[in-house]
Coordinates of N, CA, C and O in Angstrom, one line a residue:
M138 N 25.2 -26.1 -16.4 CA 24.8 -27.4 -17.2 C 24.5 -28.3 -17.5 O 24.0 -29.3 -16.5
T139 N 23.7 -28.4 -18.3 CA 22.3 -29.5 -18.6 C 23.6 -30.8 -19.4 O 24.1 -30.6 -19.2
E140 N 22.6 -32.0 -18.8 CA 23.2 -33.1 -19.5 C 23.7 -33.3 -21.4 O 24.9 -33.9 -20.7
R141 N 23.2 -32.4 -21.7 CA 23.4 -32.9 -23.2 C 24.0 -31.7 -23.2 O 25.0 -32.2 -24.1
E142 N 24.0 -30.8 -22.5 CA 25.6 -29.9 -22.9 C 27.0 -30.1 -22.5 O 28.2 -30.6 -22.5
L143 N 27.1 -30.9 -21.0 CA 27.9 -31.5 -20.3 C 28.4 -32.7 -21.3 O 29.5 -32.7 -21.5
S144 N 27.9 -33.7 -21.7 CA 27.7 -34.8 -23.0 C 28.8 -33.7 -24.8 O 29.6 -34.1 -23.8
I145 N 28.3 -32.8 -25.0 CA 29.4 -32.6 -25.8 C 30.4 -31.4 -25.5 O 31.2 -32.1 -26.1
V146 N 29.9 -30.8 -24.4 CA 31.4 -30.5 -24.1 C 32.3 -31.5 -22.9 O 33.9 -31.3 -23.9
L147 N 32.4 -33.1 -23.0 CA 33.1 -33.9 -23.2 C 33.9 -34.0 -23.8 O 34.5 -34.3 -24.2
R148 N 33.0 -34.6 -24.6 CA 33.3 -35.6 -25.7 C 34.2 -34.9 -27.1 O 35.0 -35.1 -27.4
E149 N 33.6 -32.6 -27.1 CA 34.9 -32.7 -27.6 C 35.9 -32.3 -27.1 O 37.2 -32.2 -27.8
L150 N 35.9 -31.9 -25.7 CA 37.6 -32.7 -24.7 C 38.4 -33.8 -24.9 O 39.7 -33.2 -25.3
A151 N 36.9 -34.8 -25.0 CA 38.4 -35.5 -25.5 C 39.1 -35.7 -26.5 O 39.9 -36.4 -26.7
C152 N 37.9 -35.3 -27.6 CA 38.6 -35.1 -29.0 C 39.7 -34.1 -29.1 O 40.8 -33.7 -30.2
S153 N 39.4 -32.8 -28.5 CA 40.2 -32.0 -28.6 C 42.2 -32.9 -27.9 O 42.8 -31.7 -27.7
Q154 N 41.9 -33.9 -27.1 CA 43.6 -33.9 -26.1 C 44.2 -34.3 -27.2 O 44.9 -34.9 -28.9
P155 N 45.4 -34.5 -26.2 CA 46.8 -35.1 -27.4 C 47.3 -36.5 -28.6 O 47.9 -36.1 -29.2
T156 N 46.9 -36.7 -26.9 CA 46.4 -38.4 -27.3 C 44.4 -38.5 -27.8 O 43.9 -38.7 -26.8
P157 N 43.2 -37.8 -28.9 CA 42.6 -38.2 -28.9 C 41.7 -39.4 -28.3 O 42.8 -39.8 -28.6
L158 N 40.5 -39.1 -28.7 CA 39.7 -39.3 -27.9 C 39.7 -40.7 -29.5 O 39.6 -40.5 -30.4
C159 N 39.4 -42.6 -29.2 CA 39.8 -43.2 -30.9 C 38.1 -42.7 -31.7 O 37.4 -42.5 -30.9
G160 N 38.1 -43.1 -32.5 CA 37.4 -43.1 -33.5 C 35.8 -44.5 -33.3 O 34.9 -42.9 -33.2
K161 N 36.2 -44.6 -32.7 CA 34.7 -45.4 -32.2 C 34.4 -44.7 -30.9 O 32.8 -45.2 -31.3
W162 N 35.5 -45.1 -30.0 CA 34.5 -44.7 -28.7 C 33.6 -42.9 -29.7 O 32.5 -43.3 -28.8
T163 N 34.6 -41.7 -30.2 CA 33.6 -40.2 -31.4 C 32.2 -41.3 -31.6 O 31.2 -40.2 -31.5
E164 N 32.3 -41.6 -31.8 CA 31.3 -41.9 -32.9 C 30.1 -42.8 -32.0 O 28.5 -42.6 -32.0
E165 N 30.4 -43.2 -30.6 CA 29.5 -44.0 -30.2 C 28.7 -42.9 -29.2 O 27.9 -43.2 -29.0
W166 N 29.4 -41.8 -29.0 CA 28.9 -40.9 -28.2 C 28.0 -40.1 -27.8 O 29.0 -39.4 -29.4
K167 N 26.4 -40.3 -27.8 CA 25.4 -39.6 -28.4 C 26.3 -38.1 -27.5 O 25.9 -38.1 -26.2
D168 N 25.4 -37.3 -28.5 CA 24.7 -35.5 -27.6 C 23.9 -36.1 -26.0 O 24.8 -35.0 -25.1
D169 N 23.2 -37.1 -25.9 CA 22.3 -36.9 -25.4 C 22.7 -38.0 -24.2 O 21.6 -38.1 -22.9
A170 N 23.6 -38.3 -24.0 CA 24.4 -38.9 -23.1 C 23.9 -38.3 -21.9 O 24.2 -37.5 -21.9
D171 N 23.1 -39.7 -20.8 CA 23.1 -38.6 -19.6 C 24.7 -39.6 -18.2 O 25.5 -39.3 -18.6
I172 N 24.0 -38.8 -17.7 CA 25.0 -38.3 -17.1 C 26.2 -40.1 -16.2 O 26.7 -40.4 -16.0
D173 N 24.4 -40.5 -16.0 CA 25.2 -41.9 -15.4 C 26.5 -42.0 -17.1 O 27.3 -43.2 -16.1
E174 N 25.5 -41.7 -17.9 CA 26.4 -43.1 -19.0 C 28.0 -42.2 -18.8 O 28.8 -42.6 -19.7
L175 N 28.4 -40.8 -19.0 CA 29.5 -40.6 -19.0 C 30.5 -40.5 -17.8 O 31.8 -40.7 -17.6
L176 N 29.0 -41.1 -16.7 CA 30.4 -41.9 -15.3 C 31.1 -43.0 -15.8 O 32.2 -43.7 -15.8
D177 N 30.9 -43.7 -16.2 CA 30.4 -45.4 -16.8 C 31.7 -45.3 -17.3 O 32.5 -46.0 -18.0
K178 N 31.2 -44.6 -18.8 CA 32.5 -44.0 -19.9 C 34.1 -43.6 -18.8 O 35.0 -44.1 -19.1
F179 N 34.2 -43.3 -18.5 CA 35.1 -42.5 -17.8 C 35.4 -43.4 -16.7 O 36.7 -43.5 -17.0
I180 N 34.8 -44.4 -16.8 CA 35.4 -45.6 -15.6 C 35.6 -46.4 -17.1 O 37.0 -46.5 -16.6
R181 N 35.4 -47.1 -18.0 CA 36.0 -47.9 -18.9 C 36.9 -47.1 -19.8 O 37.8 -48.0 -19.5
G182 N 37.2 -45.3 -19.6 CA 38.5 -45.3 -20.0 C 39.1 -45.0 -19.3 O 39.7 -43.5 -19.9
F183 N 38.8 -45.5 -18.0 CA 40.1 -44.4 -16.4 C 40.9 -44.3 -17.6 O 42.3 -43.0 -17.7
D184 N 42.5 -44.5 -18.2 CA 43.3 -45.3 -18.8 C 44.0 -43.4 -19.4 O 44.3 -43.3 -19.3
F185 N 42.8 -43.3 -20.8 CA 42.7 -42.4 -21.7 C 42.8 -41.4 -20.6 O 43.1 -40.7 -20.9
C186 N 41.2 -41.4 -19.3 CA 41.8 -40.0 -18.6 C 42.9 -40.1 -18.1 O 42.8 -38.9 -17.8
V187 N 43.8 -40.7 -17.2 CA 44.2 -40.6 -17.0 C 45.9 -39.9 -17.5 O 46.5 -39.1 -18.0
K188 N 46.1 -40.6 -19.1 CA 47.0 -40.3 -20.0 C 46.9 -39.4 -19.7 O 47.8 -38.1 -19.9
N189 N 45.8 -39.0 -20.6 CA 45.4 -36.6 -20.8 C 44.8 -35.9 -19.3 O 44.7 -35.5 -20.8
D190 N 45.1 -36.6 -18.2 CA 44.4 -35.6 -17.5 C 43.0 -35.3 -17.9 O 42.8 -34.0 -17.5
Y191 N 41.4 -36.4 -18.3 CA 41.0 -35.1 -18.6 C 39.9 -36.7 -17.6 O 40.0 -37.8 -17.1
P192 N 38.7 -36.3 -17.0 CA 38.8 -33.8 -17.4 C 39.6 -33.4 -16.3 O 39.6 -34.5 -15.1
P193 N 39.9 -32.4 -16.3 CA 40.9 -32.0 -15.7 C 39.4 -31.9 -13.6 O 38.9 -31.8 -14.2
L194 N 40.3 -31.9 -12.7 CA 40.3 -32.3 -11.7 C 39.1 -30.6 -11.3 O 38.1 -31.0 -10.7
D195 N 38.9 -30.1 -12.2 CA 38.9 -28.5 -11.6 C 37.3 -28.7 -12.2 O 35.9 -27.9 -12.0
F196 N 37.3 -29.4 -13.8 CA 35.6 -29.2 -14.1 C 34.4 -30.0 -14.0 O 33.6 -30.7 -13.9
C197 N 35.1 -31.1 -13.4 CA 34.7 -32.7 -12.1 C 34.7 -31.5 -11.1 O 32.9 -32.3 -11.0
R198 N 34.8 -31.4 -10.7 CA 34.5 -30.2 -9.7 C 33.5 -29.4 -9.0 O 32.4 -30.0 -8.6
R199 N 33.3 -28.9 -10.7 CA 32.4 -27.7 -10.9 C 31.3 -28.6 -12.0 O 30.1 -27.9 -11.4
N200 N 31.7 -30.2 -12.5 CA 29.7 -30.6 -13.3 C 29.5 -31.6 -12.7 O 28.4 -32.3 -13.7
F201 N 30.3 -32.0 -11.7 CA 28.6 -33.9 -11.0 C 29.3 -33.1 -9.7 O 30.2 -32.6 -8.9
K202 N 27.9 -33.7 -9.3 CA 26.7 -34.1 -7.8 C 27.7 -35.4 -7.2 O 27.8 -35.9 -8.2
K203 N 27.6 -34.8 -5.8 CA 28.2 -35.3 -4.9 C 27.4 -37.7 -5.3 O 27.7 -37.7 -5.5
E204 N 27.0 -37.8 -5.3 CA 25.3 -38.7 -5.2 C 25.5 -39.1 -6.4 O 25.5 -40.6 -6.4
D205 N 25.5 -38.0 -7.5 CA 25.8 -39.1 -9.3 C 27.7 -39.5 -9.1 O 26.9 -40.9 -9.9
L206 N 27.9 -38.8 -8.4 CA 30.1 -39.8 -8.9 C 29.3 -40.8 -7.9 O 30.5 -42.0 -7.8
H207 N 28.8 -40.4 -6.4 CA 29.4 -42.2 -5.5 C 28.2 -42.5 -5.8 O 28.6 -43.7 -5.9
R208 N 27.2 -42.8 -7.3 CA 26.5 -43.6 -7.8 C 27.5 -45.1 -8.4 O 27.2 -46.1 -8.6
H209 N 27.9 -44.2 -8.8 CA 29.3 -44.7 -9.8 C 30.8 -44.7 -8.7 O 32.4 -45.7 -9.0
N210 N 31.2 -45.3 -7.0 CA 31.7 -45.5 -6.7 C 33.1 -43.7 -6.9 O 34.6 -44.8 -6.9
I211 N 32.7 -43.0 -6.9 CA 33.7 -42.2 -7.8 C 34.1 -41.3 -6.2 O 33.3 -40.9 -5.6
F212 N 34.9 -40.3 -6.3 CA 34.9 -39.4 -4.4 C 36.4 -38.9 -5.9 O 37.2 -38.9 -5.5
I213 N 35.3 -37.4 -4.8 CA 36.3 -36.1 -5.1 C 36.6 -34.9 -3.1 O 35.7 -35.1 -3.7
D214 N 38.0 -35.0 -2.7 CA 38.1 -34.5 -1.3 C 37.3 -34.9 -0.3 O 36.7 -34.1 -0.4
E215 N 37.3 -36.1 -0.8 CA 36.6 -36.7 0.0 C 37.3 -37.8 1.2 O 38.8 -38.3 1.2
E216 N 36.7 -37.5 2.8 CA 37.2 -38.5 3.6 C 36.5 -39.2 3.6 O 34.8 -39.9 3.3
V217 N 37.1 -40.8 3.4 CA 36.3 -41.8 2.9 C 36.6 -43.2 3.7 O 37.5 -44.2 3.8
Q218 N 35.3 -43.8 4.4 CA 35.4 -45.4 4.8 C 34.3 -46.5 4.1 O 33.5 -45.9 4.4
V219 N 35.1 -46.6 3.1 CA 34.3 -48.0 2.8 C 34.5 -49.2 3.3 O 35.2 -50.1 3.3
A220 N 32.9 -49.4 4.6 CA 33.2 -51.1 5.4 C 33.6 -52.9 4.2 O 33.6 -52.7 5.1
D221 N 32.6 -52.3 3.4 CA 32.7 -53.6 2.8 C 32.6 -53.2 1.4 O 31.9 -53.2 0.1
A222 N 33.8 -52.8 0.4 CA 32.7 -52.4 -1.6 C 32.9 -54.2 -1.0 O 33.0 -55.1 -1.6
E223 N 32.4 -53.3 -2.4 CA 31.2 -54.3 -3.6 C 31.7 -55.1 -5.0 O 33.0 -54.2 -4.7
N224 N 31.8 -55.8 -5.1 CA 32.6 -56.4 -6.3 C 33.1 -54.8 -7.4 O 31.5 -53.9 -7.8
G225 N 33.4 -54.4 -8.3 CA 33.2 -53.7 -9.0 C 34.3 -52.4 -9.2 O 35.8 -52.8 -8.5
Y226 N 34.7 -51.1 -9.9 CA 35.3 -50.0 -9.9 C 34.9 -49.2 -8.1 O 33.8 -48.5 -8.0
Y227 N 36.5 -48.3 -7.6 CA 36.8 -47.8 -6.4 C 37.8 -45.9 -7.6 O 38.4 -47.1 -8.2
V228 N 37.5 -45.4 -7.2 CA 38.2 -44.2 -7.7 C 37.4 -43.2 -6.9 O 37.0 -42.4 -6.9
F229 N 39.2 -43.0 -6.3 CA 39.5 -41.8 -5.7 C 39.6 -40.1 -6.2 O 41.7 -40.9 -6.6
L230 N 39.7 -39.2 -6.8 CA 40.5 -38.2 -6.8 C 40.0 -37.5 -6.4 O 39.9 -37.0 -4.7
G231 N 41.5 -36.1 -6.4 CA 41.8 -34.8 -5.3 C 42.7 -34.9 -4.4 O 43.3 -35.7 -4.3
E232 N 41.6 -35.0 -3.8 CA 42.5 -35.2 -1.7 C 41.7 -36.3 -0.9 O 41.6 -35.2 -0.5
C233 N 41.9 -37.4 -1.6 CA 41.1 -37.6 -1.0 C 41.4 -38.8 0.9 O 42.8 -38.3 0.6
R234 N 40.9 -39.0 1.6 CA 41.2 -40.1 2.7 C 40.8 -41.2 3.4 O 39.3 -40.3 3.1
G235 N 41.5 -42.5 3.5 CA 40.7 -43.0 3.7 C 40.7 -44.3 3.9 O 42.7 -44.7 3.4
T236 N 40.1 -45.6 4.0 CA 40.1 -47.0 3.8 C 38.9 -46.9 2.6 O 37.1 -46.9 3.2
V237 N 39.3 -47.6 2.3 CA 38.5 -49.5 2.1 C 38.8 -50.4 2.1 O 40.3 -51.0 2.1
W238 N 38.0 -51.8 2.9 CA 38.2 -52.2 3.5 C 37.8 -53.4 1.8 O 36.0 -53.7 2.3
V239 N 37.6 -54.6 1.1 CA 37.3 -55.6 0.7 C 37.6 -57.0 1.4 O 37.9 -57.2 2.1
N240 N 35.5 -58.1 1.9 CA 35.6 -58.5 2.3 C 35.2 -59.9 1.8 O 34.1 -59.9 1.1
G241 N 35.5 -61.4 1.6 CA 35.5 -62.7 1.7 C 35.1 -62.3 0.0 O 36.0 -61.9 -0.8
L242 N 34.9 -63.6 -0.3 CA 34.9 -64.0 -2.4 C 34.4 -62.4 -3.3 O 33.8 -62.7 -4.1
K243 N 35.2 -61.3 -3.3 CA 35.0 -59.9 -4.4 C 36.2 -60.1 -4.8 O 37.7 -60.1 -4.9
A244 N 35.8 -59.5 -6.3 CA 36.6 -58.2 -7.2 C 36.9 -56.7 -6.8 O 35.4 -56.6 -7.4
V245 N 38.3 -56.2 -7.0 CA 37.7 -55.1 -7.1 C 38.9 -54.6 -7.1 O 39.8 -54.8 -6.6
T246 N 38.2 -53.1 -8.0 CA 39.8 -52.8 -8.7 C 39.6 -51.1 -8.3 O 38.2 -50.5 -8.0
I247 N 40.9 -50.4 -7.6 CA 40.6 -49.2 -7.1 C 42.1 -48.0 -7.5 O 42.7 -48.2 -7.5
F248 N 41.1 -47.0 -7.9 CA 42.1 -45.9 -8.6 C 41.9 -44.8 -7.9 O 41.7 -44.8 -7.4
V249 N 43.5 -44.7 -7.6 CA 43.8 -43.8 -6.6 C 44.8 -41.9 -7.6 O 45.6 -42.9 -7.6
R250 N 44.6 -41.2 -7.8 CA 44.5 -40.7 -8.7 C 45.2 -38.4 -6.9 O 44.6 -39.0 -6.5
H251 N 45.5 -38.0 -8.0 CA 46.7 -36.5 -7.5 C 47.4 -36.7 -6.5 O 48.3 -37.4 -5.8
G252 N 46.6 -36.3 -5.5 CA 47.2 -36.8 -3.7 C 46.6 -37.2 -3.0 O 46.7 -36.9 -1.8
S253 N 45.4 -38.4 -3.2 CA 44.3 -39.0 -2.8 C 44.9 -40.3 -2.0 O 46.6 -40.6 -2.1
R254 N 45.3 -40.2 -0.5 CA 46.5 -41.4 0.4 C 44.2 -42.6 1.0 O 44.4 -41.7 1.7
I255 N 44.3 -43.1 -0.2 CA 43.8 -44.2 0.6 C 44.3 -45.0 0.5 O 44.8 -46.6 -0.3
D256 N 44.6 -45.8 2.1 CA 44.5 -47.4 2.5 C 44.1 -48.5 2.4 O 42.8 -48.4 2.0
V257 N 44.7 -49.6 1.6 CA 43.4 -51.0 1.6 C 43.5 -51.9 2.8 O 44.2 -52.1 2.8
C258 N 42.1 -52.5 2.8 CA 42.4 -53.5 3.6 C 41.6 -55.4 3.0 O 40.8 -55.0 2.8
A259 N 42.2 -56.2 3.2 CA 41.6 -57.1 2.1 C 41.6 -58.7 3.1 O 42.7 -59.0 3.8
Y260 N 40.4 -59.2 3.1 CA 40.6 -60.5 3.9 C 39.9 -61.4 3.4 O 39.0 -61.1 2.3
D261 N 39.6 -62.8 4.1 CA 38.7 -63.8 3.4 C 38.5 -64.1 1.9 O 37.8 -64.3 2.0
G262 N 40.3 -64.3 1.2 CA 39.9 -64.7 -0.2 C 39.6 -63.3 -0.9 O 39.2 -63.4 -2.5
A263 N 39.5 -61.9 -0.5 CA 39.3 -61.1 -1.8 C 40.3 -60.8 -2.6 O 41.7 -61.1 -2.4
R264 N 40.4 -60.6 -3.6 CA 41.3 -59.7 -4.3 C 40.8 -58.3 -5.1 O 39.7 -58.2 -5.6
V265 N 42.2 -57.9 -4.9 CA 41.5 -56.4 -5.0 C 42.9 -55.9 -6.2 O 44.3 -56.1 -5.6
Q266 N 43.3 -55.5 -6.4 CA 44.4 -54.6 -7.4 C 43.7 -53.0 -7.0 O 42.9 -52.4 -7.3
V267 N 45.0 -52.5 -7.2 CA 45.2 -50.3 -6.1 C 46.1 -50.1 -7.0 O 47.1 -50.7 -7.9
R268 N 46.2 -49.3 -8.3 CA 47.1 -48.9 -8.6 C 47.1 -46.3 -7.5 O 45.9 -46.0 -8.5
Y269 N 48.3 -47.0 -7.7 CA 47.7 -45.5 -7.4 C 48.8 -44.9 -8.6 O 49.8 -44.6 -9.3
Y270 N 48.2 -43.3 -8.8 CA 49.0 -42.6 -9.7 C 49.3 -41.5 -9.1 O 48.3 -41.1 -8.3
D271 N 50.3 -40.3 -9.6 CA 50.4 -39.0 -9.6 C 50.3 -39.1 -8.2 O 52.5 -39.6 -7.6
H272 N 50.8 -38.1 -7.1 CA 51.7 -38.3 -6.2 C 50.8 -39.5 -5.4 O 50.5 -38.8 -3.6
S273 N 49.7 -40.3 -5.1 CA 48.7 -40.4 -4.6 C 49.7 -41.5 -3.7 O 50.9 -41.7 -4.1
E274 N 49.2 -42.1 -2.9 CA 49.5 -42.7 -2.0 C 48.7 -43.9 -0.6 O 47.4 -43.3 -0.9
G275 N 50.0 -45.0 -0.1 CA 48.1 -45.4 0.7 C 49.6 -46.8 0.7 O 50.1 -47.6 0.3
V276 N 48.5 -47.3 2.2 CA 49.6 -48.9 2.5 C 48.3 -49.8 2.3 O 47.0 -50.2 2.4
C277 N 48.1 -51.0 2.1 CA 47.5 -52.4 1.6 C 48.2 -53.0 2.3 O 48.7 -54.0 2.6
K278 N 47.2 -53.5 3.0 CA 47.1 -55.4 4.0 C 45.9 -56.0 3.7 O 45.3 -55.6 3.1
S279 N 46.7 -57.5 3.9 CA 45.4 -58.8 3.4 C 45.9 -60.1 4.8 O 47.8 -60.0 5.0
D280 N 44.8 -60.4 4.2 CA 45.5 -61.6 5.2 C 46.3 -63.2 5.1 O 46.0 -62.3 3.7
G281 N 46.0 -63.7 4.9 CA 46.9 -65.4 4.6 C 46.0 -65.5 3.8 O 46.5 -66.5 2.2
Y282 N 43.8 -65.4 3.2 CA 43.5 -65.8 2.2 C 43.1 -65.0 1.0 O 42.8 -65.2 -0.4
S283 N 43.7 -63.4 1.0 CA 43.2 -62.7 0.1 C 44.4 -62.4 -0.7 O 46.1 -62.8 -0.4
K284 N 44.9 -61.3 -1.6 CA 45.6 -61.1 -2.8 C 45.4 -59.0 -3.2 O 44.5 -58.6 -3.7
I285 N 46.0 -58.8 -3.2 CA 46.3 -57.1 -3.2 C 46.8 -56.9 -3.8 O 48.5 -57.3 -3.9
K286 N 47.2 -57.0 -5.6 CA 48.2 -56.7 -6.6 C 48.1 -54.5 -5.9 O 46.9 -54.0 -6.9
K287 N 50.0 -54.3 -5.9 CA 48.9 -52.9 -6.4 C 50.9 -52.2 -6.5 O 52.0 -52.5 -7.1
C288 N 50.4 -51.1 -7.3 CA 50.8 -50.6 -8.7 C 51.0 -49.3 -8.3 O 50.2 -48.3 -8.1
N289 N 52.2 -48.5 -8.3 CA 52.4 -47.4 -7.2 C 53.2 -46.6 -8.9 O 54.0 -46.9 -9.5
N290 N 52.8 -44.8 -8.8 CA 53.4 -43.8 -9.9 C 53.2 -44.7 -11.0 O 53.3 -45.0 -12.1
Q291 N 51.3 -44.7 -11.0 CA 51.3 -45.5 -12.8 C 51.5 -44.5 -13.5 O 50.4 -43.6 -13.5
K292 N 51.2 -45.2 -14.6 CA 51.1 -44.1 -16.2 C 50.5 -45.2 -17.2 O 50.7 -46.4 -17.7
A293 N 49.9 -44.4 -18.1 CA 49.6 -44.5 -19.1 C 49.3 -45.4 -20.1 O 50.7 -45.0 -20.5

């Protein structure tokens, strides 16, 4: 599937959800959105994606390349060791396993879905928010200088 076809299919799928994509997002979504724009939309609209289980996990497995996902810190069905997470977002889907270490004065948000198990360690002033959805789980540890906000079994 070309990027253009993927963009059109994803927009149509988003508009057909029980809680459809809002008018503003629909209007702004161009047919020629490239893969990076599509993955950025996924992260910015993560609550919508969780609420609607959108796009389906099997669709993601079939239509997104690992290297494209990794550029946006998105992982599907992988063993993952993030040794020094950067500021921003990390998304773990499917059956991921691993650990994310956040060191220093960084702010990181981690989304964990499906059956993934991701442990999180924060040190030296890091600020981390971890949201576990579905049947995902993990252990969070921090030193006295860092803060982890852990939310289990989130619903969008």
